[in-house]
PDB file of C-alpha atoms in Angstrom:
ATOM      1  CA  MET A   1       9.197 -12.586  -2.251  1.00  0.00           C
ATOM      2  CA  LYS A   2       5.536 -12.624  -0.715  1.00  0.00           C
ATOM      3  CA  ALA A   3       2.651 -11.193  -2.806  1.00  0.00           C
ATOM      4  CA  TRP A   4       1.105  -8.219  -1.052  1.00  0.00           C
ATOM      5  CA  SER A   5      -2.282  -8.695   0.845  1.00  0.00           C
ATOM      6  CA  ALA A   6      -3.324  -5.120   1.603  1.00  0.00           C
ATOM      7  CA  GLY A   7      -4.096  -4.680   5.349  1.00  0.00           C
ATOM      8  CA  ALA A   8      -3.335  -8.486   6.108  1.00  0.00           C
ATOM      9  CA  THR A   9      -1.376  -7.754   9.082  1.00  0.00           C
ATOM     10  CA  ALA A  10      -0.311  -4.464  11.080  1.00  0.00           C
ATOM     11  CA  LEU A  11       3.383  -4.021  11.518  1.00  0.00           C
ATOM     12  CA  LEU A  12       5.261  -2.546  14.273  1.00  0.00           C
ATOM     13  CA  GLY A  13       7.043   0.351  12.565  1.00  0.00           C
ATOM     14  CA  THR A  14      10.694   0.056  11.612  1.00  0.00           C
ATOM     15  CA  GLY A  15      12.690   2.359   9.567  1.00  0.00           C
ATOM     16  CA  ALA A  16      12.017   5.901   8.343  1.00  0.00           C
ATOM     17  CA  VAL A  17       9.219   7.019   6.242  1.00  0.00           C
ATOM     18  CA  ILE A  18       9.752   9.817   3.762  1.00  0.00           C
ATOM     19  CA  ALA A  19       7.192  12.052   2.323  1.00  0.00           C
ATOM     20  CA  GLN A  20       4.453  10.328   4.188  1.00  0.00           C
ATOM     21  CA  THR A  21       0.782  11.290   3.773  1.00  0.00           C
ATOM     22  CA  VAL A  22      -2.284   9.394   4.632  1.00  0.00           C
ATOM     23  CA  ASP A  23      -5.969  10.651   4.844  1.00  0.00           C
ATOM     24  CA  GLU A  24      -8.740   8.907   6.685  1.00  0.00           C
ATOM     25  CA  ALA A  25     -10.762   8.062   3.490  1.00  0.00           C
ATOM     26  CA  THR A  26      -8.048   5.854   2.273  1.00  0.00           C
ATOM     27  CA  GLU A  27      -7.844   3.595   5.538  1.00  0.00           C
ATOM     28  CA  PRO A  28      -9.280   0.386   5.397  1.00  0.00           C
ATOM     29  CA  GLN A  29     -12.161  -0.782   7.571  1.00  0.00           C
ATOM     30  CA  PRO A  30     -11.876  -4.123   9.660  1.00  0.00           C
ATOM     31  CA  GLY A  31     -13.613  -6.986   8.212  1.00  0.00           C
ATOM     32  CA  ARG A  32     -13.272  -9.923   5.792  1.00  0.00           C
ATOM     33  CA  TYR A  33     -11.696  -9.207   2.427  1.00  0.00           C
ATOM     34  CA  ASP A  34     -11.260 -11.259  -0.676  1.00  0.00           C
ATOM     35  CA  SER A  35      -8.150 -10.860  -2.719  1.00  0.00           C
ATOM     36  CA  GLN A  36      -7.106 -11.695  -6.234  1.00  0.00           C
ATOM     37  CA  ILE A  37      -3.397 -11.383  -7.283  1.00  0.00           C
ATOM     38  CA  THR A  38      -2.535 -11.530 -10.915  1.00  0.00           C
ATOM     39  CA  LEU A  39       1.059 -11.611 -12.464  1.00  0.00           C
ATOM     40  CA  ILE A  40       1.212  -9.158 -15.032  1.00  0.00           C
ATOM     41  CA  SER A  41       4.826  -9.462 -16.154  1.00  0.00           C
ATOM     42  CA  MET A  42       8.284 -11.149 -15.296  1.00  0.00           C
ATOM     43  CA  ASN A  43      11.624 -10.426 -16.604  1.00  0.00           C
ATOM     44  CA  ILE A  44      14.241 -12.687 -15.285  1.00  0.00           C
ATOM     45  CA  PRO A  45      17.304 -13.031 -17.647  1.00  0.00           C
ATOM     46  CA  GLY A  46      18.016 -16.538 -18.304  1.00  0.00           C
ATOM     47  CA  MET A  47      14.492 -17.716 -17.412  1.00  0.00           C
ATOM     48  CA  PRO A  48      12.983 -19.915 -20.298  1.00  0.00           C
ATOM     49  CA  ALA A  49       9.954 -18.336 -21.928  1.00  0.00           C
ATOM     50  CA  ASN A  50       7.547 -21.406 -20.801  1.00  0.00           C
ATOM     51  CA  MET A  51       8.255 -20.648 -17.290  1.00  0.00           C
ATOM     52  CA  MET A  52       6.075 -17.690 -17.251  1.00  0.00           C
ATOM     53  CA  GLY A  53       3.124 -19.962 -17.392  1.00  0.00           C
ATOM     54  CA  MET A  54       4.627 -21.802 -14.430  1.00  0.00           C
ATOM     55  CA  MET A  55       5.176 -18.712 -12.405  1.00  0.00           C
ATOM     56  CA  LYS A  56       1.657 -17.614 -12.786  1.00  0.00           C
ATOM     57  CA  GLY A  57       0.603 -20.701 -10.975  1.00  0.00           C
ATOM     58  CA  VAL A  58       3.045 -19.784  -8.086  1.00  0.00           C
ATOM     59  CA  PHE A  59       2.054 -16.037  -7.846  1.00  0.00           C
ATOM     60  CA  GLU A  60      -1.730 -15.822  -8.957  1.00  0.00           C
ATOM     61  CA  ARG A  61      -4.323 -16.716  -6.339  1.00  0.00           C
ATOM     62  CA  LYS A  62      -7.496 -15.839  -4.506  1.00  0.00           C
ATOM     63  CA  THR A  63      -7.334 -15.412  -0.850  1.00  0.00           C
ATOM     64  CA  THR A  64      -9.715 -14.318   1.898  1.00  0.00           C
ATOM     65  CA  ILE A  65      -8.345 -12.449   4.939  1.00  0.00           C
ATOM     66  CA  CYS A  66      -9.744 -11.043   8.132  1.00  0.00           C
ATOM     67  CA  LEU A  67      -8.552  -7.580   9.329  1.00  0.00           C
ATOM     68  CA  THR A  68      -9.094  -6.760  13.067  1.00  0.00           C
ATOM     69  CA  PRO A  69      -9.435  -3.192  14.221  1.00  0.00           C
ATOM     70  CA  GLU A  70      -6.066  -3.343  15.503  1.00  0.00           C
ATOM     71  CA  GLU A  71      -4.615  -4.518  12.316  1.00  0.00           C
ATOM     72  CA  VAL A  72      -6.237  -1.523  10.250  1.00  0.00           C
ATOM     73  CA  GLU A  73      -5.048   1.032  12.711  1.00  0.00           C
ATOM     74  CA  GLU A  74      -2.114   1.932  10.514  1.00  0.00           C
ATOM     75  CA  GLY A  75      -4.023   1.544   7.293  1.00  0.00           C
ATOM     76  CA  TYR A  76      -2.260   0.571   3.995  1.00  0.00           C
ATOM     77  CA  LYS A  77       1.176   1.753   5.002  1.00  0.00           C
ATOM     78  CA  ASP A  78       2.335  -0.944   7.553  1.00  0.00           C
ATOM     79  CA  ALA A  79       0.127  -3.657   5.771  1.00  0.00           C
ATOM     80  CA  LEU A  80       1.912  -3.134   2.316  1.00  0.00           C
ATOM     81  CA  ARG A  81       5.413  -3.369   4.222  1.00  0.00           C
ATOM     82  CA  LYS A  82       4.523  -6.214   6.456  1.00  0.00           C
ATOM     83  CA  ALA A  83       3.424  -8.528   3.727  1.00  0.00           C
ATOM     84  CA  GLN A  84       7.155  -8.454   2.200  1.00  0.00           C
ATOM     85  CA  ASP A  85       9.970 -10.612   2.943  1.00  0.00           C
ATOM     86  CA  GLY A  86      13.078  -9.184   4.540  1.00  0.00           C
ATOM     87  CA  GLU A  87      13.622  -5.737   6.390  1.00  0.00           C
ATOM     88  CA  CYS A  88      11.803  -3.070   4.535  1.00  0.00           C
ATOM     89  CA  ARG A  89      11.557   0.798   4.619  1.00  0.00           C
ATOM     90  CA  TYR A  90       9.781   3.439   2.732  1.00  0.00           C
ATOM     91  CA  LYS A  91      11.477   5.975   0.417  1.00  0.00           C
ATOM     92  CA  ARG A  92       7.932   7.317   0.107  1.00  0.00           C
ATOM     93  CA  PHE A  93       4.397   6.701   0.972  1.00  0.00           C
ATOM     94  CA  SER A  94       1.096   8.525   0.165  1.00  0.00           C
ATOM     95  CA  ALA A  95      -2.529   7.420   0.472  1.00  0.00           C
ATOM     96  CA  VAL A  96      -4.587  10.599  -0.095  1.00  0.00           C
ATOM     97  CA  GLY A  97      -7.947  10.999  -1.895  1.00  0.00           C
ATOM     98  CA  GLY A  98      -8.178   7.420  -2.688  1.00  0.00           C
ATOM     99  CA  ALA A  99      -4.816   7.333  -4.503  1.00  0.00           C
ATOM    100  CA  ILE A 100      -2.058   5.052  -3.089  1.00  0.00           C
ATOM    101  CA  ASP A 101       1.632   5.872  -4.276  1.00  0.00           C
ATOM    102  CA  ALA A 102       4.508   4.340  -2.559  1.00  0.00           C
ATOM    103  CA  GLU A 103       8.138   3.105  -3.023  1.00  0.00           C
ATOM    104  CA  LEU A 104       9.385   0.513  -0.570  1.00  0.00           C
ATOM    105  CA  VAL A 105      12.960  -0.882  -0.486  1.00  0.00           C
ATOM    106  CA  CYS A 106      13.634  -4.445   1.156  1.00  0.00           C
ATOM    107  CA  ASP A 107      16.930  -5.955   2.205  1.00  0.00           C
ATOM    108  CA  THR A 108      16.422  -9.675   1.152  1.00  0.00           C
ATOM    109  CA  GLU A 109      18.537 -12.767   1.367  1.00  0.00           C
ATOM    110  CA  ASN A 110      19.324 -11.835  -2.293  1.00  0.00           C
ATOM    111  CA  GLY A 111      20.046  -8.378  -1.833  1.00  0.00           C
ATOM    112  CA  GLU A 112      18.163  -5.142  -1.990  1.00  0.00           C
ATOM    113  CA  MET A 113      14.578  -5.224  -3.841  1.00  0.00           C
ATOM    114  CA  THR A 114      12.813  -2.166  -4.686  1.00  0.00           C
ATOM    115  CA  MET A 115       9.156  -2.020  -5.051  1.00  0.00           C
ATOM    116  CA  VAL A 116       6.946   0.674  -6.508  1.00  0.00           C
ATOM    117  CA  MET A 117       3.204   0.516  -5.676  1.00  0.00           C
ATOM    118  CA  GLN A 118       0.513   2.594  -7.313  1.00  0.00           C
ATOM    119  CA  GLY A 119      -3.172   2.264  -7.264  1.00  0.00           C
ATOM    120  CA  THR A 120      -6.445   3.138  -5.452  1.00  0.00           C
ATOM    121  CA  GLY A 121      -7.754   2.448  -1.966  1.00  0.00           C
ATOM    122  CA  THR A 122     -11.033   3.249  -0.226  1.00  0.00           C
ATOM    123  CA  LYS A 123     -12.444   2.095   3.242  1.00  0.00           C
ATOM    124  CA  THR A 124     -13.648  -1.081   1.659  1.00  0.00           C
ATOM    125  CA  SER A 125     -11.487  -1.954  -1.641  1.00  0.00           C
ATOM    126  CA  SER A 126      -8.118  -1.608  -3.060  1.00  0.00           C
ATOM    127  CA  ASP A 127      -6.476  -2.012  -6.386  1.00  0.00           C
ATOM    128  CA  VAL A 128      -2.701  -1.675  -6.577  1.00  0.00           C
ATOM    129  CA  THR A 129       0.040  -2.504  -9.112  1.00  0.00           C
ATOM    130  CA  MET A 130       3.327  -3.412  -7.644  1.00  0.00           C
ATOM    131  CA  LYS A 131       6.414  -3.213  -9.717  1.00  0.00           C
ATOM    132  CA  MET A 132       9.638  -5.071  -8.347  1.00  0.00           C
ATOM    133  CA  ASN A 133      13.175  -4.739  -9.331  1.00  0.00           C
ATOM    134  CA  GLY A 134      16.133  -6.541  -7.827  1.00  0.00           C
ATOM    135  CA  ASP A 135      17.666  -9.877  -7.444  1.00  0.00           C
ATOM    136  CA  MET A 136      15.080 -12.553  -7.971  1.00  0.00           C
ATOM    137  CA  GLY A 137      17.431 -15.197  -6.610  1.00  0.00           C
ATOM    138  CA  THR A 138      19.113 -15.848 -10.021  1.00  0.00           C
ATOM    139  CA  GLY A 139      20.249 -12.305 -10.827  1.00  0.00           C
ATOM    140  CA  PRO A 140      18.705  -8.986 -11.600  1.00  0.00           C
ATOM    141  CA  GLY A 141      15.102  -9.021 -12.894  1.00  0.00           C
ATOM    142  CA  SER A 142      11.731  -7.410 -12.528  1.00  0.00           C
ATOM    143  CA  MET A 143       8.069  -8.254 -11.875  1.00  0.00           C
ATOM    144  CA  SER A 144       4.790  -6.649 -12.010  1.00  0.00           C
ATOM    145  CA  MET A 145       1.677  -7.999 -10.261  1.00  0.00           C
ATOM    146  CA  ARG A 146      -1.843  -6.499  -9.589  1.00  0.00           C
ATOM    147  CA  VAL A 147      -3.558  -7.104  -6.180  1.00  0.00           C
ATOM    148  CA  GLN A 148      -7.262  -6.262  -5.949  1.00  0.00           C
ATOM    149  CA  GLN A 149      -9.125  -6.607  -2.670  1.00  0.00           C
ATOM    150  CA  SER A 150     -12.826  -5.923  -1.532  1.00  0.00           C
ATOM    151  CA  ARG A 151     -14.689  -6.244   1.785  1.00  0.00           C
ATOM    152  CA  VAL A 152     -17.177  -8.869   1.718  1.00  0.00           C
ATOM    153  CA  GLY A 153     -18.495  -8.686   5.337  1.00  0.00           C
ATOM    154  CA  ASP A 154     -17.619  -9.026   9.048  1.00  0.00           C
ATOM    155  CA  CYS A 155     -14.887 -11.564  10.338  1.00  0.00           C
TER     156      CYS A 155
END
């Protein structure tokens, strides 16, 4: 599963959104954003304990993205869903008063993956923790990551 980059790419909506609420104060501005992805935990049965360090190297990274006005038109909702592998749909999505709370279900090549996202978002930054549960390719497992982003200027 790809790590999320808030607002990285807009999405042509597919699937129903349940309990969707969004306010203007929580929509990102166009511009250049620095992103830091941190692996918090990983629980994959059968995975040797020393693999956690190797997996940190795979998932943890710093990136820079450029968001156009067209890409931020739908705010965080479509950006969160677009960044995932597979066909995804929301069970719930709320981005109101700076708080982001969402549950996304994706159909992947390994089966259904559920992702709960909670955090904060403003016009120029976000800090979201993602908790994923489902088949990680070797069987049922879970993973938690933190994604922090901040606007650093124009594109």
